[in-house]
CSV table of C-alpha atoms and ligand atoms in Angstrom, one decimal:
chain,number,residue,atom,x,y,z
F,1135,MET,CA,-39.0,74.9,44.4
F,1136,ASN,CA,-38.9,76.5,47.7
F,1137,THR,CA,-40.7,79.7,47.1
F,1138,ASN,CA,-41.2,80.7,50.8
F,1139,LYS,CA,-44.6,82.0,49.7
F,1140,SER,CA,-46.4,79.9,52.2
F,1141,GLN,CA,-44.5,81.6,55.0
F,1142,THR,CA,-47.2,84.3,55.0
F,1143,TYR,CA,-49.8,81.6,55.7
F,1144,ASN,CA,-51.2,80.8,59.0
F,1145,ASN,CA,-50.6,77.2,60.3
F,1146,GLU,CA,-54.1,75.9,59.4
F,1147,THR,CA,-53.5,77.0,55.7
F,1148,LEU,CA,-49.8,76.2,55.6
F,1149,VAL,CA,-50.3,72.5,56.3
F,1150,LEU,CA,-52.6,72.4,53.3
F,1151,HIS,CA,-50.9,74.6,50.8
F,1152,ALA,CA,-47.1,75.0,51.7
F,1153,ASP,CA,-46.5,72.1,49.2
F,1154,GLN,CA,-48.8,73.6,46.4
F,1155,GLU,CA,-45.9,73.8,44.1
F,1156,TRP,CA,-45.7,70.0,43.9
F,1157,ALA,CA,-49.5,69.8,43.6
F,1158,LYS,CA,-49.5,72.1,40.5
F,1159,LYS,CA,-46.9,70.1,38.8
F,1160,GLU,CA,-48.4,66.8,39.6
F,1161,LYS,CA,-52.1,67.8,39.0
F,1162,GLY,CA,-53.4,65.3,41.5
F,1163,VAL,CA,-55.3,66.9,44.3
F,1164,SER,CA,-54.0,64.2,46.5
F,1165,PRO,CA,-50.2,63.7,46.5
F,1166,ALA,CA,-48.6,61.2,44.3
F,1167,ILE,CA,-46.8,58.4,46.0
F,1168,TYR,CA,-43.4,57.8,44.3
F,1169,TYR,CA,-42.9,54.1,45.3
F,1170,SER,CA,-39.5,53.9,43.6
F,1171,ALA,CA,-36.2,53.2,45.3
F,1172,THR,CA,-34.4,54.8,42.3
F,1173,PHE,CA,-34.9,57.3,39.7
F,1174,SER,CA,-33.6,57.7,36.1
F,1175,ALA,CA,-31.4,60.2,34.4
F,1176,GLU,CA,-31.5,61.5,30.8
F,1177,ASP,CA,-27.7,61.5,30.5
F,1178,SER,CA,-24.4,61.6,32.5
F,1179,ALA,CA,-24.7,65.3,33.1
F,1180,GLU,CA,-28.1,64.8,34.9
F,1181,PHE,CA,-26.9,61.8,36.7
F,1182,ALA,CA,-23.9,63.7,37.9
F,1183,GLU,CA,-26.2,66.5,39.2
F,1184,MET,CA,-28.6,63.9,41.0
F,1185,ALA,CA,-25.6,62.2,42.6
F,1186,GLY,CA,-24.0,65.3,43.7
F,1187,THR,CA,-26.9,67.3,45.2
F,1188,PRO,CA,-27.6,66.9,48.9
F,1189,LEU,CA,-31.3,65.9,49.7
F,1190,HIS,CA,-32.0,65.4,46.0
F,1191,PRO,CA,-35.5,64.1,45.8
F,1192,ARG,CA,-35.0,61.9,42.7
F,1193,TYR,CA,-31.9,60.0,42.9
F,1194,TYR,CA,-32.1,57.1,45.3
F,1195,THR,CA,-34.8,57.0,48.0
F,1196,ARG,CA,-32.3,56.7,51.0
F,1197,TYR,CA,-31.1,60.0,49.9
F,1198,GLY,CA,-34.5,61.6,49.2
F,1199,ASN,CA,-37.9,61.1,47.6
F,1200,PRO,CA,-40.5,63.5,46.2
F,1201,VAL,CA,-43.0,62.7,49.0
F,1202,HIS,CA,-40.2,63.3,51.6
F,1203,GLU,CA,-39.6,66.8,49.8
F,1204,ARG,CA,-43.3,67.7,50.3
F,1205,VAL,CA,-43.3,66.7,54.0
F,1206,ASN,CA,-39.9,68.6,54.5
F,1207,LYS,CA,-41.4,71.8,53.1
F,1208,ILE,CA,-44.5,71.7,55.4
F,1209,MET,CA,-42.3,70.8,58.5
F,1210,ALA,CA,-39.8,73.6,57.7
F,1211,ASP,CA,-42.6,76.2,57.5
F,1212,LEU,CA,-44.2,74.8,60.6
F,1213,GLU,CA,-41.1,75.2,62.7
F,1214,GLY,CA,-39.9,78.3,61.0
F,1215,THR,CA,-36.6,76.7,59.8
F,1216,GLU,CA,-34.9,77.1,56.4
F,1217,THR,CA,-35.3,73.3,55.6
F,1218,ALA,CA,-36.3,69.9,57.1
F,1219,LEU,CA,-35.2,66.3,56.7
F,1220,VAL,CA,-37.7,63.5,57.2
F,1221,THR,CA,-36.3,60.1,58.8
F,1222,GLY,CA,-37.6,56.6,59.4
F,1223,SER,CA,-38.2,57.3,63.1
F,1224,GLY,CA,-37.8,59.9,65.9
F,1225,MET,CA,-34.6,58.0,67.0
F,1226,GLY,CA,-33.3,58.1,63.4
F,1227,ALA,CA,-33.7,61.8,63.5
F,1228,ILE,CA,-32.0,62.1,67.0
F,1229,ALA,CA,-29.2,59.6,66.2
F,1230,SER,CA,-28.4,61.2,62.8
F,1231,THR,CA,-28.3,64.7,64.3
F,1232,ILE,CA,-26.0,63.8,67.3
F,1233,LEU,CA,-23.6,61.5,65.3
F,1234,ALA,CA,-23.3,64.2,62.5
F,1235,LEU,CA,-22.5,67.0,64.9
F,1236,VAL,CA,-20.1,65.5,67.6
F,1237,SER,CA,-16.7,63.7,67.3
F,1238,ALA,CA,-14.3,62.1,69.7
F,1239,GLY,CA,-12.9,64.6,72.2
F,1240,ASP,CA,-16.1,66.7,72.1
F,1241,HIS,CA,-18.2,67.3,75.2
F,1242,VAL,CA,-22.1,67.2,75.2
F,1243,ILE,CA,-24.5,68.5,77.8
F,1244,ALA,CA,-27.8,66.7,78.1
F,1245,GLN,CA,-30.8,66.6,80.7
F,1246,THR,CA,-31.2,64.2,83.5
F,1247,ARG,CA,-34.6,63.4,82.0
F,1248,HIS,CA,-34.8,62.4,78.4
F,1249,TYR,CA,-36.8,59.9,76.2
F,1250,MET,CA,-35.2,56.6,77.1
F,1251,SER,CA,-33.4,55.9,73.9
F,1252,THR,CA,-32.0,59.3,73.8
F,1253,ALA,CA,-30.7,58.9,77.4
F,1254,LYS,CA,-29.1,55.6,76.1
F,1255,ILE,CA,-27.2,57.5,73.4
F,1256,MET,CA,-26.1,59.9,76.1
F,1257,ASP,CA,-25.3,57.5,78.8
F,1258,GLU,CA,-23.8,54.5,76.8
F,1259,MET,CA,-23.2,55.1,73.1
F,1260,LEU,CA,-21.4,58.5,73.1
F,1261,PRO,CA,-19.0,57.6,75.8
F,1262,ARG,CA,-18.1,54.5,73.9
F,1263,PHE,CA,-17.0,56.8,71.0
F,1264,GLY,CA,-14.9,59.1,73.1
F,1265,VAL,CA,-17.5,61.9,73.5
F,1266,GLU,CA,-17.9,63.1,77.2
F,1267,VAL,CA,-21.5,63.7,78.4
F,1268,THR,CA,-22.7,65.8,81.4
F,1269,VAL,CA,-26.2,65.4,82.3
F,1270,VAL,CA,-27.8,68.3,84.2
F,1271,GLU,CA,-31.1,69.1,86.0
F,1272,GLN,CA,-33.0,70.7,83.2
F,1273,SER,CA,-35.0,73.2,85.3
F,1274,GLU,CA,-31.9,74.9,86.5
F,1275,ILE,CA,-30.3,77.2,84.0
F,1276,SER,CA,-27.2,77.6,86.3
F,1277,ALA,CA,-26.6,73.9,85.9
F,1278,PHE,CA,-26.2,74.2,82.1
F,1279,GLU,CA,-23.9,77.2,82.5
F,1280,GLU,CA,-21.7,75.4,85.1
F,1281,ALA,CA,-21.5,72.4,82.9
F,1282,ILE,CA,-20.0,74.2,79.8
F,1283,ARG,CA,-16.3,73.4,79.1
F,1284,PRO,CA,-14.1,74.6,76.3
F,1285,ASN,CA,-14.8,71.5,74.3
F,1286,THR,CA,-18.7,71.6,74.7
F,1287,LYS,CA,-20.0,71.1,71.2
F,1288,LEU,CA,-23.7,70.4,71.7
F,1289,ILE,CA,-26.6,70.8,74.2
F,1290,MET,CA,-29.4,68.4,73.9
F,1291,LEU,CA,-32.8,69.5,75.2
F,1292,GLU,CA,-36.2,68.1,75.5
F,1293,THR,CA,-39.3,69.9,76.9
F,1294,PRO,CA,-41.8,69.0,78.3
F,1295,ALA,CA,-40.0,65.7,79.4
F,1296,ASN,CA,-41.1,62.5,81.1
F,1297,PRO,CA,-42.3,61.5,83.6
F,1298,THR,CA,-43.4,64.7,85.4
F,1299,LEU,CA,-43.4,67.1,82.3
F,1300,VAL,CA,-40.6,69.2,83.5
F,1301,ILE,CA,-40.0,72.3,81.3
F,1302,THR,CA,-36.6,73.5,80.0
F,1303,ASP,CA,-36.2,77.3,79.5
F,1304,LEU,CA,-35.3,77.1,75.8
F,1305,GLU,CA,-34.5,80.9,75.5
F,1306,ALA,CA,-32.3,80.9,78.6
F,1307,VAL,CA,-30.3,77.8,77.5
F,1308,VAL,CA,-29.7,79.3,74.0
F,1309,LYS,CA,-28.4,82.5,75.6
F,1310,VAL,CA,-25.9,80.6,77.6
F,1311,ALA,CA,-24.9,78.4,74.7
F,1312,LYS,CA,-24.4,81.3,72.2
F,1313,LYS,CA,-21.6,82.7,74.4
F,1314,GLN,CA,-19.5,79.9,73.0
F,1315,ASN,CA,-21.2,78.9,69.8
F,1316,ILE,CA,-22.6,75.7,71.2
F,1317,ILE,CA,-25.0,74.0,69.0
F,1318,VAL,CA,-28.6,73.6,70.7
F,1319,VAL,CA,-30.7,70.7,69.6
F,1320,ALA,CA,-34.3,70.4,71.1
F,1321,ASP,CA,-36.7,67.4,70.9
F,1322,ASN,CA,-40.0,69.2,70.3
F,1323,THR,CA,-42.1,65.9,70.2
F,1324,PHE,CA,-44.1,66.5,73.4
F,1325,ALA,CA,-45.1,70.1,72.4
F,1326,SER,CA,-45.5,69.9,68.5
F,1327,PRO,CA,-44.8,73.0,66.4
F,1328,LEU,CA,-48.3,74.2,67.1
F,1329,ASN,CA,-47.5,74.6,70.8
F,1330,GLN,CA,-43.9,75.5,70.7
F,1331,ARG,CA,-41.3,76.7,68.2
F,1332,PRO,CA,-37.9,76.3,69.6
F,1333,HIS,CA,-36.0,77.8,66.5
F,1334,ASP,CA,-37.9,81.1,67.1
F,1335,VAL,CA,-35.8,81.6,70.3
F,1336,GLY,CA,-32.5,80.4,68.7
F,1337,VAL,CA,-32.5,76.6,69.0
F,1338,ASP,CA,-30.4,75.4,66.0
F,1339,VAL,CA,-31.9,72.0,65.4
F,1340,VAL,CA,-35.5,71.0,66.2
F,1341,VAL,CA,-36.1,67.2,66.1
F,1342,HIS,CA,-39.4,65.3,66.3
F,1343,SER,CA,-40.8,61.8,66.6
F,1344,ALA,CA,-43.4,62.3,63.8
F,1345,THR,CA,-44.8,58.9,65.1
F,1346,LYS,CA,-46.6,61.1,67.8
F,1347,TYR,CA,-48.6,64.3,67.0
F,1348,LEU,CA,-47.4,64.9,63.4
F,1349,GLY,CA,-48.5,61.5,62.1
F,1350,GLY,CA,-51.3,61.6,64.7
F,1351,HIS,CA,-53.0,58.2,64.0
F,1352,HIS,CA,-50.7,55.6,65.8
F,1353,ASP,CA,-49.9,54.0,62.4
F,1354,ILE,CA,-46.6,55.1,61.2
F,1355,THR,CA,-43.1,55.4,62.8
F,1356,ALA,CA,-41.3,58.5,61.5
F,1357,GLY,CA,-39.0,61.3,62.5
F,1358,VAL,CA,-38.0,64.9,61.3
F,1359,ILE,CA,-35.1,67.3,61.7
F,1360,CYS,CA,-35.9,71.0,61.2
F,1361,THR,CA,-32.9,73.3,60.8
F,1362,SER,CA,-30.7,75.6,58.6
F,1363,THR,CA,-29.8,74.3,55.1
F,1364,LYS,CA,-26.2,74.3,56.2
F,1365,LEU,CA,-26.7,72.0,59.3
F,1366,ALA,CA,-29.4,69.8,57.2
F,1367,GLU,CA,-26.8,69.0,54.6
F,1368,LYS,CA,-24.3,68.1,57.2
F,1369,ILE,CA,-26.8,66.0,59.2
F,1370,TRP,CA,-28.1,64.4,55.8
F,1371,ASP,CA,-24.7,63.2,55.0
F,1372,THR,CA,-24.6,61.2,58.1
F,1373,HIS,CA,-28.2,60.2,57.8
F,1374,THR,CA,-27.7,58.6,54.5
F,1375,SER,CA,-25.1,56.3,56.1
F,1376,ILE,CA,-27.2,55.5,59.1
F,1377,GLY,CA,-30.1,54.6,56.7
F,1378,SER,CA,-33.1,55.7,58.8
F,1379,VAL,CA,-35.2,56.2,55.7
F,1380,LEU,CA,-38.9,56.7,55.7
F,1381,SER,CA,-40.8,54.6,53.1
F,1382,PRO,CA,-42.8,56.7,50.4
F,1383,MET,CA,-46.1,55.2,51.7
F,1384,ASP,CA,-45.4,56.3,55.3
F,1385,ALA,CA,-44.2,59.7,54.1
F,1386,TRP,CA,-47.6,60.0,52.3
F,1387,LEU,CA,-49.5,59.0,55.5
F,1388,LEU,CA,-47.3,61.6,57.5
F,1389,LEU,CA,-48.4,64.2,54.8
F,1390,ARG,CA,-52.1,63.2,55.3
F,1391,GLY,CA,-51.6,63.4,59.1
F,1392,LEU,CA,-50.0,67.0,58.9
F,1393,ARG,CA,-53.1,68.3,57.0
F,1394,THR,CA,-55.1,68.1,60.2
F,1395,LEU,CA,-52.4,68.8,62.8
F,1396,PRO,CA,-53.7,72.3,63.8
F,1397,LEU,CA,-57.2,71.1,64.1
F,1398,ARG,CA,-56.1,68.1,66.2
F,1399,MET,CA,-53.9,70.1,68.5
F,1400,GLU,CA,-56.7,72.5,69.2
F,1401,ARG,CA,-58.9,69.7,70.5
F,1402,ILE,CA,-56.0,67.8,72.1
F,1403,ASN,CA,-54.9,70.9,74.0
F,1404,SER,CA,-58.5,71.9,75.2
F,1405,ASN,CA,-59.4,68.2,76.0
F,1406,ALA,CA,-56.1,67.6,78.1
F,1407,LEU,CA,-56.4,70.9,80.0
F,1408,ALA,CA,-60.0,70.0,80.9
F,1409,LEU,CA,-59.1,66.5,81.8
F,1410,ALA,CA,-56.1,67.6,84.0
F,1411,GLU,CA,-58.3,70.0,85.9
F,1412,PHE,CA,-60.9,67.3,86.3
F,1413,LEU,CA,-58.3,64.9,87.5
F,1414,GLU,CA,-57.1,67.4,90.2
F,1415,GLU,CA,-60.5,67.5,91.7
F,1416,GLN,CA,-60.9,63.7,92.2
F,1417,PRO,CA,-60.3,62.7,95.8
F,1418,GLU,CA,-58.8,59.3,94.7
F,1419,ILE,CA,-55.9,61.0,92.9
F,1420,GLU,CA,-53.0,62.1,94.9
F,1421,LYS,CA,-51.3,64.5,92.3
F,1422,VAL,CA,-51.6,65.7,88.8
F,1423,TYR,CA,-48.7,66.7,86.5
F,1424,TYR,CA,-49.6,69.0,83.6
F,1425,PRO,CA,-47.8,72.2,82.5
F,1426,GLY,CA,-51.2,73.8,81.8
F,1427,LEU,CA,-52.1,73.7,85.6
F,1428,PRO,CA,-51.2,76.5,87.9
F,1429,SER,CA,-50.2,73.8,90.3
F,1430,HIS,CA,-47.2,72.9,88.0
F,1431,PRO,CA,-44.1,74.2,89.5
F,1432,GLN,CA,-43.0,75.9,86.2
F,1433,HIS,CA,-46.4,76.9,84.9
F,1434,GLU,CA,-45.4,80.4,84.3
F,1435,LEU,CA,-42.5,79.3,82.1
F,1436,ALA,CA,-44.7,76.9,80.2
F,1437,LYS,CA,-47.2,79.7,79.6
F,1438,LYS,CA,-44.3,82.0,78.3
F,1439,GLN,CA,-42.9,79.4,75.8
F,1440,MET,CA,-45.8,77.4,74.8
F,1441,LYS,CA,-49.1,78.2,73.1
F,1442,GLY,CA,-50.8,75.0,74.5
F,1443,PHE,CA,-49.6,72.3,76.7
F,1444,GLY,CA,-50.2,69.0,74.7
F,1445,ALA,CA,-51.8,65.7,75.2
F,1446,VAL,CA,-49.7,64.1,78.0
F,1447,ILE,CA,-50.9,64.2,81.7
F,1448,ALA,CA,-49.1,62.3,84.4
F,1449,PHE,CA,-50.8,61.6,87.7
F,1450,ALA,CA,-50.5,59.4,90.8
F,1451,ILE,CA,-53.2,57.3,92.1
F,1452,LYS,CA,-53.9,57.1,95.9
F,1453,GLY,CA,-53.1,53.4,96.0
F,1454,ASP,CA,-50.3,50.8,95.3
F,1455,TYR,CA,-49.0,49.0,92.3
F,1456,ASN,CA,-52.1,46.7,92.1
F,1457,ALA,CA,-54.8,49.4,92.6
F,1458,THR,CA,-53.0,51.5,89.7
F,1459,ASN,CA,-53.1,48.3,87.6
F,1460,ARG,CA,-56.8,47.9,88.5
F,1461,PHE,CA,-57.6,51.5,87.4
F,1462,VAL,CA,-55.7,51.3,84.2
F,1463,SER,CA,-57.2,48.0,83.2
F,1464,ALA,CA,-60.8,49.3,83.9
F,1465,LEU,CA,-60.4,52.3,81.6
F,1466,LYS,CA,-62.6,51.6,78.6
F,1467,LEU,CA,-61.8,54.6,76.2
F,1468,SER,CA,-58.0,54.8,76.6
F,1469,THR,CA,-56.0,51.9,75.3
F,1470,ASN,CA,-53.2,50.4,77.5
F,1471,ALA,CA,-50.3,51.2,75.1
F,1472,VAL,CA,-47.2,53.4,74.8
F,1473,SER,CA,-46.9,56.4,72.5
F,1474,LEU,CA,-48.9,59.6,72.6
F,1475,GLY,CA,-50.5,62.5,70.5
F,1476,GLY,CA,-52.7,60.3,68.3
F,1477,VAL,CA,-56.5,60.6,67.5
F,1478,ASP,CA,-57.3,58.1,70.3
F,1479,SER,CA,-56.4,58.2,74.0
F,1480,LEU,CA,-53.7,56.0,75.4
F,1481,VAL,CA,-52.8,55.1,78.9
F,1482,VAL,CA,-49.8,53.6,80.6
F,1483,HIS,CA,-49.0,52.3,83.9
F,1484,THR,CA,-45.6,53.8,84.2
F,1485,ALA,CA,-44.0,51.3,86.6
F,1486,ALA,CA,-45.3,48.4,84.4
F,1487,MET,CA,-43.0,49.7,81.6
F,1488,TRP,CA,-40.0,49.1,83.9
F,1489,GLU,CA,-41.1,46.1,85.9
F,1490,GLY,CA,-39.1,43.5,83.9
F,1491,ALA,CA,-35.9,45.6,84.0
F,1492,LEU,CA,-35.9,47.2,87.5
F,1493,THR,CA,-36.5,46.1,91.1
F,1494,GLU,CA,-39.0,48.1,93.0
F,1495,GLU,CA,-36.2,49.7,95.0
F,1496,GLN,CA,-34.4,50.7,91.8
F,1497,MET,CA,-37.8,52.2,90.4
F,1498,LYS,CA,-37.9,54.2,93.7
F,1499,THR,CA,-34.5,55.6,93.3
F,1500,ALA,CA,-35.2,56.4,89.5
F,1501,GLY,CA,-38.3,58.4,90.5
F,1502,ILE,CA,-40.9,56.0,89.1
F,1503,PRO,CA,-43.5,55.5,91.8
F,1504,ALA,CA,-45.6,52.3,91.6
F,1505,ASN,CA,-48.8,54.5,91.4
F,1506,PHE,CA,-47.9,56.6,88.4
F,1507,VAL,CA,-50.2,56.9,85.3
F,1508,ARG,CA,-49.4,58.5,82.0
F,1509,TYR,CA,-52.3,59.5,80.0
F,1510,SER,CA,-52.3,60.8,76.3
F,1511,VAL,CA,-55.5,62.5,75.6
F,1512,GLY,CA,-57.1,62.0,72.2
F,1513,LEU,CA,-60.0,63.5,70.3
F,1514,GLU,CA,-63.0,61.7,72.2
F,1515,HIS,CA,-65.6,63.9,73.7
F,1516,ILE,CA,-64.3,65.2,77.0
F,1517,GLU,CA,-67.5,64.2,79.0
F,1518,ASP,CA,-67.0,60.6,77.7
F,1519,LEU,CA,-63.4,60.6,78.9
F,1520,GLN,CA,-64.3,62.0,82.3
F,1521,ALA,CA,-67.1,59.4,82.8
F,1522,ASP,CA,-64.7,56.6,81.9
F,1523,ILE,CA,-62.2,57.8,84.5
F,1524,ILE,CA,-64.8,58.1,87.1
F,1525,GLN,CA,-66.0,54.4,86.6
F,1526,ALA,CA,-62.4,53.2,86.5
F,1527,LEU,CA,-61.6,55.0,89.9
F,1528,ARG,CA,-64.5,53.0,91.4
F,1529,GLU,CA,-62.2,49.8,90.8
F,1530,LEU,CA,-59.7,51.2,93.3
I,3087,PLP,C1,-41.3,58.6,70.9
I,3087,PLP,C2,-40.3,59.5,71.2
I,3087,PLP,C3,-39.0,59.5,70.5
I,3087,PLP,C4,-38.6,58.4,69.6
I,3087,PLP,O1,-39.4,58.4,68.4
I,3087,PLP,P1,-39.6,57.2,67.5
I,3087,PLP,O2,-40.4,57.7,66.5
I,3087,PLP,O3,-40.3,56.1,68.4
I,3087,PLP,O4,-38.3,56.7,67.2
I,3087,PLP,C5,-38.1,60.5,70.9
I,3087,PLP,N1,-38.3,61.6,71.6
I,3087,PLP,C6,-39.6,61.5,72.3
I,3087,PLP,C7,-39.8,62.7,73.3
I,3087,PLP,C8,-40.5,60.7,72.0
I,3087,PLP,O5,-41.7,60.7,72.6
């Protein structure tokens, strides 16, 4: 089924035609949704083949489904990996990958800044199972090098990362890791495969929260793991036991989302860069964090490893917690909600996310100032977004 023919296509064509083999067979111009938990066999021989083949698309949907197979083909081609494995959430992809690849007695290196639930796996879960974890400052390659031990099995990366969009030099970490055959995993959610392809510089496993850009419409929760066939089969074996399965309907919605990904990313990248530049000019704004701005401390590195800089802009308002709350509440075009990378803009008062869990003092130590805003730029017209920000800044 995997002809690799589509590898000669450009991204815009690939997202529409990489799964043409399935389209030919099914005859539907729109993909069929296989809403079936289980699939029939002709005889014992076929049943044995279905039961014994990793990622079989027609055995039992927790193991695979024909709609998953189409998503997997497009995602593998987008990331330039041999294969891919779709999951029920981004965390399903990350948990399956890590739990499949490390065992008690192994050592893992992770970043000081990760998506909150990934940080929880590193800080709380892995130590419970006898896996040692060292977290390092991701902008310093020497920190990765110094953390390596004889039993280091895996390095977990994520770039750009919250809250200030710090960049990790993927190529440099891979170089350090390969001296000792350490598996490198990168969470590419904040970049998308259109803006950054970690496998091209040697990252072994690329994971995504497909809830964000890939689905792109704030409607589904999904994840994907892009890697070699060998590692995918190993991860799949754990994934089937963890059970983070994507429903056939949500896989279909993800497939639909992927068809417009290159087009959406183009607009998101240009809107976000324009908005970041605009924010930097506003006297009411203290500081803007965006890898596409020359003021970002790692702008040169970002330009080297990224084709575009994505939707997420972080900025600090000149004002306290209440002023920041007034600003966020006054915005009319960006919805006050978590998540990122969808068609419409979202905004979050970062400190409010943590208010229930941390004291003001703890937030300060964790580097979450009260005046921090995270903005995920959508597809609205840039002039409307700018005008909306101007009117909300008047509320300060
Ligand atoms: C959202 C997100 C996740 C988790 O994905 P879910 O689909 O919500 O499980 C992981 N990593 C990053 C960087 C994210 O933004």
